[in-house]
mmCIF file of C-alpha atoms in Angstrom:
data_model
loop_
_atom_site.group_PDB
_atom_site.id
_atom_site.type_symbol
_atom_site.label_atom_id
_atom_site.label_comp_id
_atom_site.label_asym_id
_atom_site.label_seq_id
_atom_site.Cartn_x
_atom_site.Cartn_y
_atom_site.Cartn_z
ATOM 1 C CA MET Y 1 -0.026 -0.146 -0.009
ATOM 2 C CA THR Y 2 1.209 3.343 -0.860
ATOM 3 C CA GLN Y 3 2.458 5.689 1.898
ATOM 4 C CA PHE Y 4 1.193 9.206 1.297
ATOM 5 C CA ARG Y 5 2.825 12.397 2.291
ATOM 6 C CA ASP Y 6 1.023 15.437 3.375
ATOM 7 C CA GLU Y 7 2.767 17.437 0.623
ATOM 8 C CA TYR Y 8 4.945 17.022 -2.465
ATOM 9 C CA ILE Y 9 7.318 19.834 -3.610
ATOM 10 C CA LEU Y 10 7.356 20.323 -7.442
ATOM 11 C CA GLN Y 11 10.648 21.325 -8.735
ATOM 12 C CA SER Y 12 9.933 23.864 -11.652
ATOM 13 C CA PRO Y 13 9.956 27.476 -10.473
ATOM 14 C CA MET Y 14 7.955 28.665 -13.628
ATOM 15 C CA SER Y 15 5.774 25.848 -14.866
ATOM 16 C CA VAL Y 16 2.344 26.991 -13.360
ATOM 17 C CA PRO Y 17 1.238 23.346 -12.638
ATOM 18 C CA GLU Y 18 -2.425 23.905 -13.242
ATOM 19 C CA GLY Y 19 -3.873 20.281 -13.290
ATOM 20 C CA VAL Y 20 -3.348 17.253 -11.168
ATOM 21 C CA ALA Y 21 -4.615 13.649 -11.226
ATOM 22 C CA PHE Y 22 -3.484 10.423 -9.349
ATOM 23 C CA ASP Y 23 -3.140 6.802 -10.735
ATOM 24 C CA SER Y 24 -3.755 4.315 -7.495
ATOM 25 C CA LYS Y 25 -2.034 1.474 -9.739
ATOM 26 C CA THR Y 26 1.315 2.901 -9.903
ATOM 27 C CA GLY Y 27 1.093 5.444 -7.130
ATOM 28 C CA ARG Y 28 1.819 8.374 -8.737
ATOM 29 C CA PHE Y 29 0.605 11.972 -9.175
ATOM 30 C CA PHE Y 30 0.618 13.695 -12.761
ATOM 31 C CA ALA Y 31 1.122 17.450 -12.739
ATOM 32 C CA THR Y 32 0.592 19.557 -16.023
ATOM 33 C CA GLY Y 33 2.557 22.886 -16.953
ATOM 34 C CA LEU Y 34 0.373 25.787 -17.978
ATOM 35 C CA LEU Y 35 3.699 27.515 -18.959
ATOM 36 C CA SER Y 36 6.049 24.659 -19.542
ATOM 37 C CA GLY Y 37 3.704 22.469 -21.768
ATOM 38 C CA ALA Y 38 5.027 19.540 -19.708
ATOM 39 C CA VAL Y 39 3.568 16.678 -17.539
ATOM 40 C CA THR Y 40 5.464 15.384 -14.730
ATOM 41 C CA ALA Y 41 4.779 12.322 -12.418
ATOM 42 C CA VAL Y 42 5.340 12.500 -8.757
ATOM 43 C CA ASP Y 43 5.926 9.174 -6.819
ATOM 44 C CA ALA Y 44 3.380 9.413 -3.851
ATOM 45 C CA ALA Y 45 5.742 7.136 -1.528
ATOM 46 C CA THR Y 46 9.191 8.857 -2.410
ATOM 47 C CA GLY Y 47 8.188 12.281 -3.585
ATOM 48 C CA GLU Y 48 10.489 11.792 -6.566
ATOM 49 C CA GLU Y 49 9.453 13.932 -9.740
ATOM 50 C CA ARG Y 50 10.289 12.750 -13.033
ATOM 51 C CA PRO Y 51 9.372 14.033 -16.656
ATOM 52 C CA PHE Y 52 6.457 12.220 -18.368
ATOM 53 C CA TYR Y 53 5.795 14.415 -21.280
ATOM 54 C CA MET Y 54 8.037 17.055 -22.628
ATOM 55 C CA PRO Y 55 6.953 19.139 -25.537
ATOM 56 C CA THR Y 56 9.376 19.144 -28.669
ATOM 57 C CA GLY Y 57 8.140 22.467 -30.201
ATOM 58 C CA GLN Y 58 6.668 25.461 -28.986
ATOM 59 C CA PRO Y 59 4.780 24.379 -25.790
ATOM 60 C CA GLN Y 60 0.936 24.288 -25.600
ATOM 61 C CA GLN Y 61 -0.594 25.445 -22.353
ATOM 62 C CA LEU Y 62 -1.476 22.157 -20.538
ATOM 63 C CA SER Y 63 -4.354 22.364 -17.799
ATOM 64 C CA GLY Y 64 -6.863 19.803 -17.095
ATOM 65 C CA VAL Y 65 -5.568 16.150 -16.643
ATOM 66 C CA LYS Y 66 -7.415 12.701 -15.726
ATOM 67 C CA VAL Y 67 -6.316 8.964 -15.422
ATOM 68 C CA ASP Y 68 -8.387 6.340 -16.749
ATOM 69 C CA GLU Y 69 -7.349 3.568 -14.435
ATOM 70 C CA VAL Y 70 -9.117 0.941 -16.138
ATOM 71 C CA ARG Y 71 -7.765 1.680 -19.793
ATOM 72 C CA ARG Y 72 -4.536 2.852 -18.562
ATOM 73 C CA ARG Y 73 -4.723 6.387 -20.380
ATOM 74 C CA LEU Y 74 -3.937 9.650 -19.301
ATOM 75 C CA TRP Y 75 -6.224 12.654 -20.787
ATOM 76 C CA VAL Y 76 -4.527 16.034 -21.002
ATOM 77 C CA CYS Y 77 -6.260 19.388 -22.022
ATOM 78 C CA ALA Y 78 -3.974 21.330 -24.215
ATOM 79 C CA SER Y 79 -4.595 25.027 -25.417
ATOM 80 C CA GLU Y 80 -2.928 27.835 -27.146
ATOM 81 C CA ILE Y 81 -4.685 30.931 -25.568
ATOM 82 C CA GLN Y 82 -3.037 33.495 -27.692
ATOM 83 C CA ARG Y 83 -4.762 32.182 -30.824
ATOM 84 C CA MET Y 84 -8.031 30.442 -29.333
ATOM 85 C CA TRP Y 85 -7.338 26.892 -30.097
ATOM 86 C CA GLY Y 86 -8.166 24.127 -27.643
ATOM 87 C CA GLY Y 87 -7.465 20.290 -27.855
ATOM 88 C CA LEU Y 88 -6.929 17.012 -26.011
ATOM 89 C CA LEU Y 89 -3.746 14.703 -25.822
ATOM 90 C CA VAL Y 90 -4.174 11.086 -24.644
ATOM 91 C CA PHE Y 91 -1.322 8.885 -23.532
ATOM 92 C CA ASP Y 92 -0.533 5.448 -22.254
ATOM 93 C CA VAL Y 93 -0.201 6.227 -18.647
ATOM 94 C CA ASP Y 94 2.353 3.215 -18.215
ATOM 95 C CA THR Y 95 4.426 3.710 -21.102
ATOM 96 C CA GLY Y 96 4.198 7.710 -21.761
ATOM 97 C CA ALA Y 97 3.395 6.742 -25.615
ATOM 98 C CA GLN Y 98 1.016 9.240 -27.235
ATOM 99 C CA LEU Y 99 -2.240 7.547 -28.268
ATOM 100 C CA GLY Y 100 -4.163 10.385 -29.818
ATOM 101 C CA SER Y 101 -4.603 14.084 -30.434
ATOM 102 C CA PHE Y 102 -7.884 15.710 -30.714
ATOM 103 C CA GLU Y 103 -8.745 19.331 -32.011
ATOM 104 C CA LEU Y 104 -11.907 20.429 -30.033
ATOM 105 C CA SER Y 105 -11.972 24.347 -30.794
ATOM 106 C CA ARG Y 106 -10.538 27.246 -33.017
ATOM 107 C CA ALA Y 107 -12.553 29.555 -31.126
ATOM 108 C CA GLY Y 108 -11.979 28.710 -27.565
ATOM 109 C CA ILE Y 109 -9.761 26.606 -25.034
ATOM 110 C CA CYS Y 110 -9.648 23.268 -23.297
ATOM 111 C CA ASN Y 111 -9.712 23.770 -19.685
ATOM 112 C CA ASP Y 112 -10.699 20.607 -17.650
ATOM 113 C CA VAL Y 113 -11.656 16.948 -18.710
ATOM 114 C CA ALA Y 114 -13.562 14.204 -16.745
ATOM 115 C CA LEU Y 115 -14.554 10.631 -17.758
ATOM 116 C CA ASP Y 116 -17.398 8.546 -17.541
ATOM 117 C CA ALA Y 117 -17.424 4.726 -16.731
ATOM 118 C CA ALA Y 118 -16.824 3.871 -20.336
ATOM 119 C CA GLY Y 119 -13.707 6.127 -20.714
ATOM 120 C CA VAL Y 120 -15.480 8.537 -22.741
ATOM 121 C CA ALA Y 121 -14.034 12.233 -21.970
ATOM 122 C CA TYR Y 122 -16.079 15.361 -21.317
ATOM 123 C CA VAL Y 123 -14.216 18.748 -21.738
ATOM 124 C CA THR Y 124 -14.998 22.250 -20.663
ATOM 125 C CA ASP Y 125 -14.291 25.389 -22.777
ATOM 126 C CA SER Y 126 -13.791 28.575 -20.815
ATOM 127 C CA PHE Y 127 -14.500 30.963 -23.422
ATOM 128 C CA GLN Y 128 -17.501 29.260 -25.210
ATOM 129 C CA PRO Y 129 -20.587 27.764 -23.557
ATOM 130 C CA VAL Y 130 -19.662 24.307 -24.751
ATOM 131 C CA ILE Y 131 -18.947 21.036 -22.951
ATOM 132 C CA TYR Y 132 -17.171 18.377 -25.705
ATOM 133 C CA ARG Y 133 -17.421 14.767 -25.745
ATOM 134 C CA VAL Y 134 -14.615 12.608 -26.876
ATOM 135 C CA ASP Y 135 -14.663 8.881 -27.494
ATOM 136 C CA LEU Y 136 -11.228 7.552 -28.149
ATOM 137 C CA GLN Y 137 -12.430 4.270 -28.956
ATOM 138 C CA ALA Y 138 -14.808 5.263 -31.565
ATOM 139 C CA GLY Y 139 -12.656 8.053 -32.755
ATOM 140 C CA SER Y 140 -15.455 10.546 -32.353
ATOM 141 C CA VAL Y 141 -15.217 14.104 -31.296
ATOM 142 C CA GLY Y 142 -18.177 16.588 -30.964
ATOM 143 C CA GLU Y 143 -20.125 19.031 -28.850
ATOM 144 C CA PHE Y 144 -21.889 17.200 -26.131
ATOM 145 C CA VAL Y 145 -23.975 20.306 -24.978
ATOM 146 C CA ARG Y 146 -23.936 24.017 -25.949
ATOM 147 C CA ASP Y 147 -26.134 26.387 -24.125
ATOM 148 C CA PRO Y 148 -25.993 30.300 -23.711
ATOM 149 C CA GLN Y 149 -26.501 30.253 -19.891
ATOM 150 C CA MET Y 150 -23.151 28.828 -19.834
ATOM 151 C CA ALA Y 151 -21.443 31.709 -21.724
ATOM 152 C CA ALA Y 152 -18.475 33.706 -20.173
ATOM 153 C CA PRO Y 153 -18.953 37.346 -19.299
ATOM 154 C CA GLN Y 154 -16.572 39.349 -21.866
ATOM 155 C CA GLY Y 155 -13.062 38.776 -20.814
ATOM 156 C CA ALA Y 156 -13.686 36.591 -18.059
ATOM 157 C CA MET Y 157 -13.356 32.594 -17.284
ATOM 158 C CA GLY Y 158 -16.538 30.875 -17.802
ATOM 159 C CA LEU Y 159 -16.896 26.727 -17.668
ATOM 160 C CA ASN Y 160 -13.828 25.526 -15.753
ATOM 161 C CA GLY Y 161 -13.730 22.260 -13.697
ATOM 162 C CA ILE Y 162 -15.919 19.350 -14.727
ATOM 163 C CA VAL Y 163 -16.762 15.804 -13.257
ATOM 164 C CA VAL Y 164 -19.180 13.021 -13.876
ATOM 165 C CA THR Y 165 -21.244 12.117 -11.019
ATOM 166 C CA PRO Y 166 -20.343 8.837 -9.052
ATOM 167 C CA ASP Y 167 -23.526 7.048 -10.530
ATOM 168 C CA ASP Y 168 -22.376 7.873 -14.100
ATOM 169 C CA ARG Y 169 -25.783 9.693 -14.751
ATOM 170 C CA PHE Y 170 -24.935 13.574 -14.822
ATOM 171 C CA VAL Y 171 -22.072 15.808 -15.782
ATOM 172 C CA ILE Y 172 -21.398 18.823 -13.746
ATOM 173 C CA GLY Y 173 -19.391 21.813 -14.881
ATOM 174 C CA GLY Y 174 -18.118 24.223 -12.645
ATOM 175 C CA PHE Y 175 -18.362 28.178 -13.942
ATOM 176 C CA SER Y 176 -16.077 30.647 -12.472
ATOM 177 C CA THR Y 177 -17.554 34.257 -13.230
ATOM 178 C CA PRO Y 178 -19.565 34.561 -11.104
ATOM 179 C CA SER Y 179 -19.024 31.218 -9.473
ATOM 180 C CA LYS Y 180 -21.957 28.642 -9.966
ATOM 181 C CA LEU Y 181 -22.678 25.054 -10.953
ATOM 182 C CA PHE Y 182 -24.197 23.408 -13.847
ATOM 183 C CA ILE Y 183 -25.740 19.940 -14.455
ATOM 184 C CA VAL Y 184 -26.697 18.125 -17.461
ATOM 185 C CA PRO Y 185 -27.827 14.600 -17.893
ATOM 186 C CA ARG Y 186 -25.194 12.168 -19.379
ATOM 187 C CA ALA Y 187 -27.780 10.732 -21.687
ATOM 188 C CA GLY Y 188 -28.836 14.223 -22.924
ATOM 189 C CA GLY Y 189 -31.216 16.984 -21.701
ATOM 190 C CA GLU Y 190 -31.442 20.285 -20.657
ATOM 191 C CA VAL Y 191 -28.693 22.265 -18.740
ATOM 192 C CA ARG Y 192 -29.740 23.469 -15.330
ATOM 193 C CA GLU Y 193 -27.829 25.407 -12.665
ATOM 194 C CA ILE Y 194 -27.742 23.666 -9.476
ATOM 195 C CA SER Y 195 -29.466 25.265 -6.553
ATOM 196 C CA LEU Y 196 -27.037 26.007 -3.504
ATOM 197 C CA SER Y 197 -27.723 26.942 0.162
ATOM 198 C CA GLY Y 198 -25.530 27.231 3.246
ATOM 199 C CA ASP Y 199 -22.300 29.256 2.866
ATOM 200 C CA PRO Y 200 -22.316 31.597 -0.128
ATOM 201 C CA PHE Y 201 -21.005 29.845 -3.168
ATOM 202 C CA ALA Y 202 -20.033 33.060 -4.985
ATOM 203 C CA VAL Y 203 -18.243 35.373 -2.774
ATOM 204 C CA PRO Y 204 -17.569 38.550 -4.941
ATOM 205 C CA GLY Y 205 -14.292 40.360 -4.064
ATOM 206 C CA ASP Y 206 -13.034 37.630 -1.748
ATOM 207 C CA PHE Y 207 -9.374 36.689 -2.891
ATOM 208 C CA GLN Y 208 -9.845 33.153 -1.205
ATOM 209 C CA PHE Y 209 -13.064 32.279 -2.932
ATOM 210 C CA ALA Y 210 -12.437 33.934 -6.311
ATOM 211 C CA GLY Y 211 -14.614 31.521 -8.221
ATOM 212 C CA ALA Y 212 -14.916 27.734 -8.902
ATOM 213 C CA ASP Y 213 -11.941 26.149 -10.507
ATOM 214 C CA GLY Y 214 -11.358 22.407 -10.354
ATOM 215 C CA ILE Y 215 -14.143 20.085 -9.132
ATOM 216 C CA VAL Y 216 -13.624 16.464 -7.666
ATOM 217 C CA PHE Y 217 -16.048 14.075 -5.906
ATOM 218 C CA VAL Y 218 -14.731 12.409 -2.712
ATOM 219 C CA GLY Y 219 -17.421 9.696 -2.105
ATOM 220 C CA ASP Y 220 -20.886 11.411 -2.540
ATOM 221 C CA ALA Y 221 -19.686 14.953 -1.634
ATOM 222 C CA LEU Y 222 -18.380 17.493 -4.243
ATOM 223 C CA TYR Y 223 -15.333 19.633 -3.586
ATOM 224 C CA VAL Y 224 -14.993 22.795 -5.526
ATOM 225 C CA ILE Y 225 -11.282 24.317 -5.398
ATOM 226 C CA ASN Y 226 -11.080 28.168 -5.237
ATOM 227 C CA ASN Y 227 -7.836 30.242 -5.125
ATOM 228 C CA GLY Y 228 -7.550 30.047 -1.394
ATOM 229 C CA GLY Y 229 -10.280 27.931 -0.151
ATOM 230 C CA VAL Y 230 -12.183 24.773 -0.809
ATOM 231 C CA GLN Y 231 -16.028 24.387 -0.731
ATOM 232 C CA GLN Y 232 -17.856 21.176 0.174
ATOM 233 C CA VAL Y 233 -21.206 20.598 -1.572
ATOM 234 C CA THR Y 234 -23.376 17.968 -0.036
ATOM 235 C CA PHE Y 235 -26.318 17.260 -2.251
ATOM 236 C CA THR Y 236 -29.882 17.124 -1.121
ATOM 237 C CA ALA Y 237 -31.699 16.017 -4.234
ATOM 238 C CA GLU Y 238 -31.264 12.696 -5.734
ATOM 239 C CA ASP Y 239 -30.772 14.437 -9.279
ATOM 240 C CA TYR Y 240 -28.092 16.584 -7.821
ATOM 241 C CA ALA Y 241 -30.264 19.704 -8.545
ATOM 242 C CA ALA Y 242 -29.660 21.137 -5.092
ATOM 243 C CA GLY Y 243 -26.991 21.076 -2.455
ATOM 244 C CA VAL Y 244 -25.467 22.634 0.808
ATOM 245 C CA VAL Y 245 -22.301 24.551 0.769
ATOM 246 C CA LYS Y 246 -19.726 24.808 3.432
ATOM 247 C CA ASN Y 247 -16.675 27.065 2.893
ATOM 248 C CA ARG Y 248 -13.234 26.527 4.231
ATOM 249 C CA ALA Y 249 -10.125 28.463 3.941
ATOM 250 C CA VAL Y 250 -6.917 26.573 3.140
ATOM 251 C CA ARG Y 251 -3.307 26.977 4.679
ATOM 252 C CA GLU Y 252 -1.729 27.966 1.531
ATOM 253 C CA PRO Y 253 -3.587 29.794 -1.111
ATOM 254 C CA GLY Y 254 -2.717 29.653 -5.187
ATOM 255 C CA LEU Y 255 -4.978 26.577 -5.873
ATOM 256 C CA SER Y 256 -6.177 25.572 -9.261
ATOM 257 C CA THR Y 257 -7.701 22.105 -8.804
ATOM 258 C CA ALA Y 258 -7.664 18.661 -6.970
ATOM 259 C CA THR Y 259 -7.645 14.844 -7.184
ATOM 260 C CA VAL Y 260 -8.288 12.226 -4.941
ATOM 261 C CA ALA Y 261 -5.661 9.791 -3.591
ATOM 262 C CA GLY Y 262 -5.942 7.159 -0.811
ATOM 263 C CA GLY Y 263 -9.531 8.514 -0.415
ATOM 264 C CA GLU Y 264 -8.016 11.739 0.735
ATOM 265 C CA LEU Y 265 -8.278 15.374 -1.180
ATOM 266 C CA TYR Y 266 -5.084 16.388 -2.522
ATOM 267 C CA VAL Y 267 -4.946 19.978 -4.219
ATOM 268 C CA ILE Y 268 -2.302 21.559 -6.276
ATOM 269 C CA LYS Y 269 -0.551 24.923 -5.497
ATOM 270 C CA SER Y 270 -0.101 26.417 -8.807
ATOM 271 C CA GLU Y 271 -0.379 30.170 -8.653
ATOM 272 C CA VAL Y 272 -2.618 30.579 -11.485
ATOM 273 C CA VAL Y 273 -4.612 33.633 -10.137
ATOM 274 C CA ARG Y 274 -1.328 35.460 -8.956
ATOM 275 C CA MET Y 275 0.665 34.716 -11.974
ATOM 276 C CA MET Y 276 -1.977 34.632 -14.933
ATOM 277 C CA HIS Y 277 -4.571 37.171 -13.807
ATOM 278 C CA LEU Y 278 -2.756 39.680 -11.421
ATOM 279 C CA ARG Y 279 0.758 39.288 -13.129
ATOM 280 C CA GLN Y 280 2.661 38.856 -10.160
ATOM 281 C CA ALA Y 281 5.608 36.581 -9.059
ATOM 282 C CA PRO Y 282 4.416 33.320 -7.702
ATOM 283 C CA ASP Y 283 4.768 32.341 -3.886
ATOM 284 C CA LEU Y 284 7.127 29.379 -4.464
ATOM 285 C CA PRO Y 285 7.421 26.349 -4.304
ATOM 286 C CA PHE Y 286 4.500 24.943 -6.237
ATOM 287 C CA LYS Y 287 3.299 21.807 -4.485
ATOM 288 C CA ILE Y 288 0.634 19.219 -4.280
ATOM 289 C CA TYR Y 289 -0.644 19.001 -0.707
ATOM 290 C CA ARG Y 290 -3.592 17.422 1.391
ATOM 291 C CA VAL Y 291 -6.593 19.246 2.550
ATOM 292 C CA PRO Y 292 -8.090 17.173 5.426
ATOM 293 C CA LEU Y 293 -11.692 16.481 4.940
ATOM 294 C CA ALA Y 294 -12.178 16.743 8.697
ATOM 295 C CA VAL Y 295 -12.147 20.501 8.570
ATOM 296 C CA PHE Y 296 -15.509 20.333 7.047
ATOM 297 C CA GLU Y 297 -16.960 18.355 10.159
#
């Protein structure tokens, strides 16, 4: 059994490691580079970080990443924000061999990716009100849903993190500006905004809760990552249409998303808001660290 650490230091001083995923079969975290265009693998037992994928030409911005443990694939969002292009890269998670590359948009980007039980990928576009669907086995790529209520405000981030619900029935998309959650049946249907009560989900002007970024399920609860805080959403409706929010600040801000490792929530400190939005120097080092779920009790 893998012995987990509370934190893992990432070596690069400028990569902006926006995405993180975990593979329980090899005991490795994967971190993407928003500026480096690289993917590194971190041994959860030793903390050793090694290159997994290094770009050979002009690096793309790599963001969301997910591991398909059954089919042994690593899905990575790739974008070129300057010319508004978004696509997906697919690798063999064990050998590092590239298995596929899919262009999704020439008018937006690929922000984050989620997988259903069949290994089909769902991808958010932060600048278009679109969630894409990519089936590697069938070789099919297309829009899963497009809805104007998911449109981003001018010059701001719209759709961001994405998950498939544990029962495989719904896709939930996180939205950054203003912070909200949308849900759509995986079999097809209307897009709805999830009704949220409890702590405020959108907290205007609060640097800690600057807007929903990555989202991940731990058990039946959804955890929404903000720059300096994590929100727990406990669903009160069988169809995920409503939930209760708890907000908690984290020990180190600068977060972008999270993954689940050993049943625990691990966030990645990437300094995206500070570096990419505020144009300030990062608070180094970049790292992956554990947020104890007990803080929500």
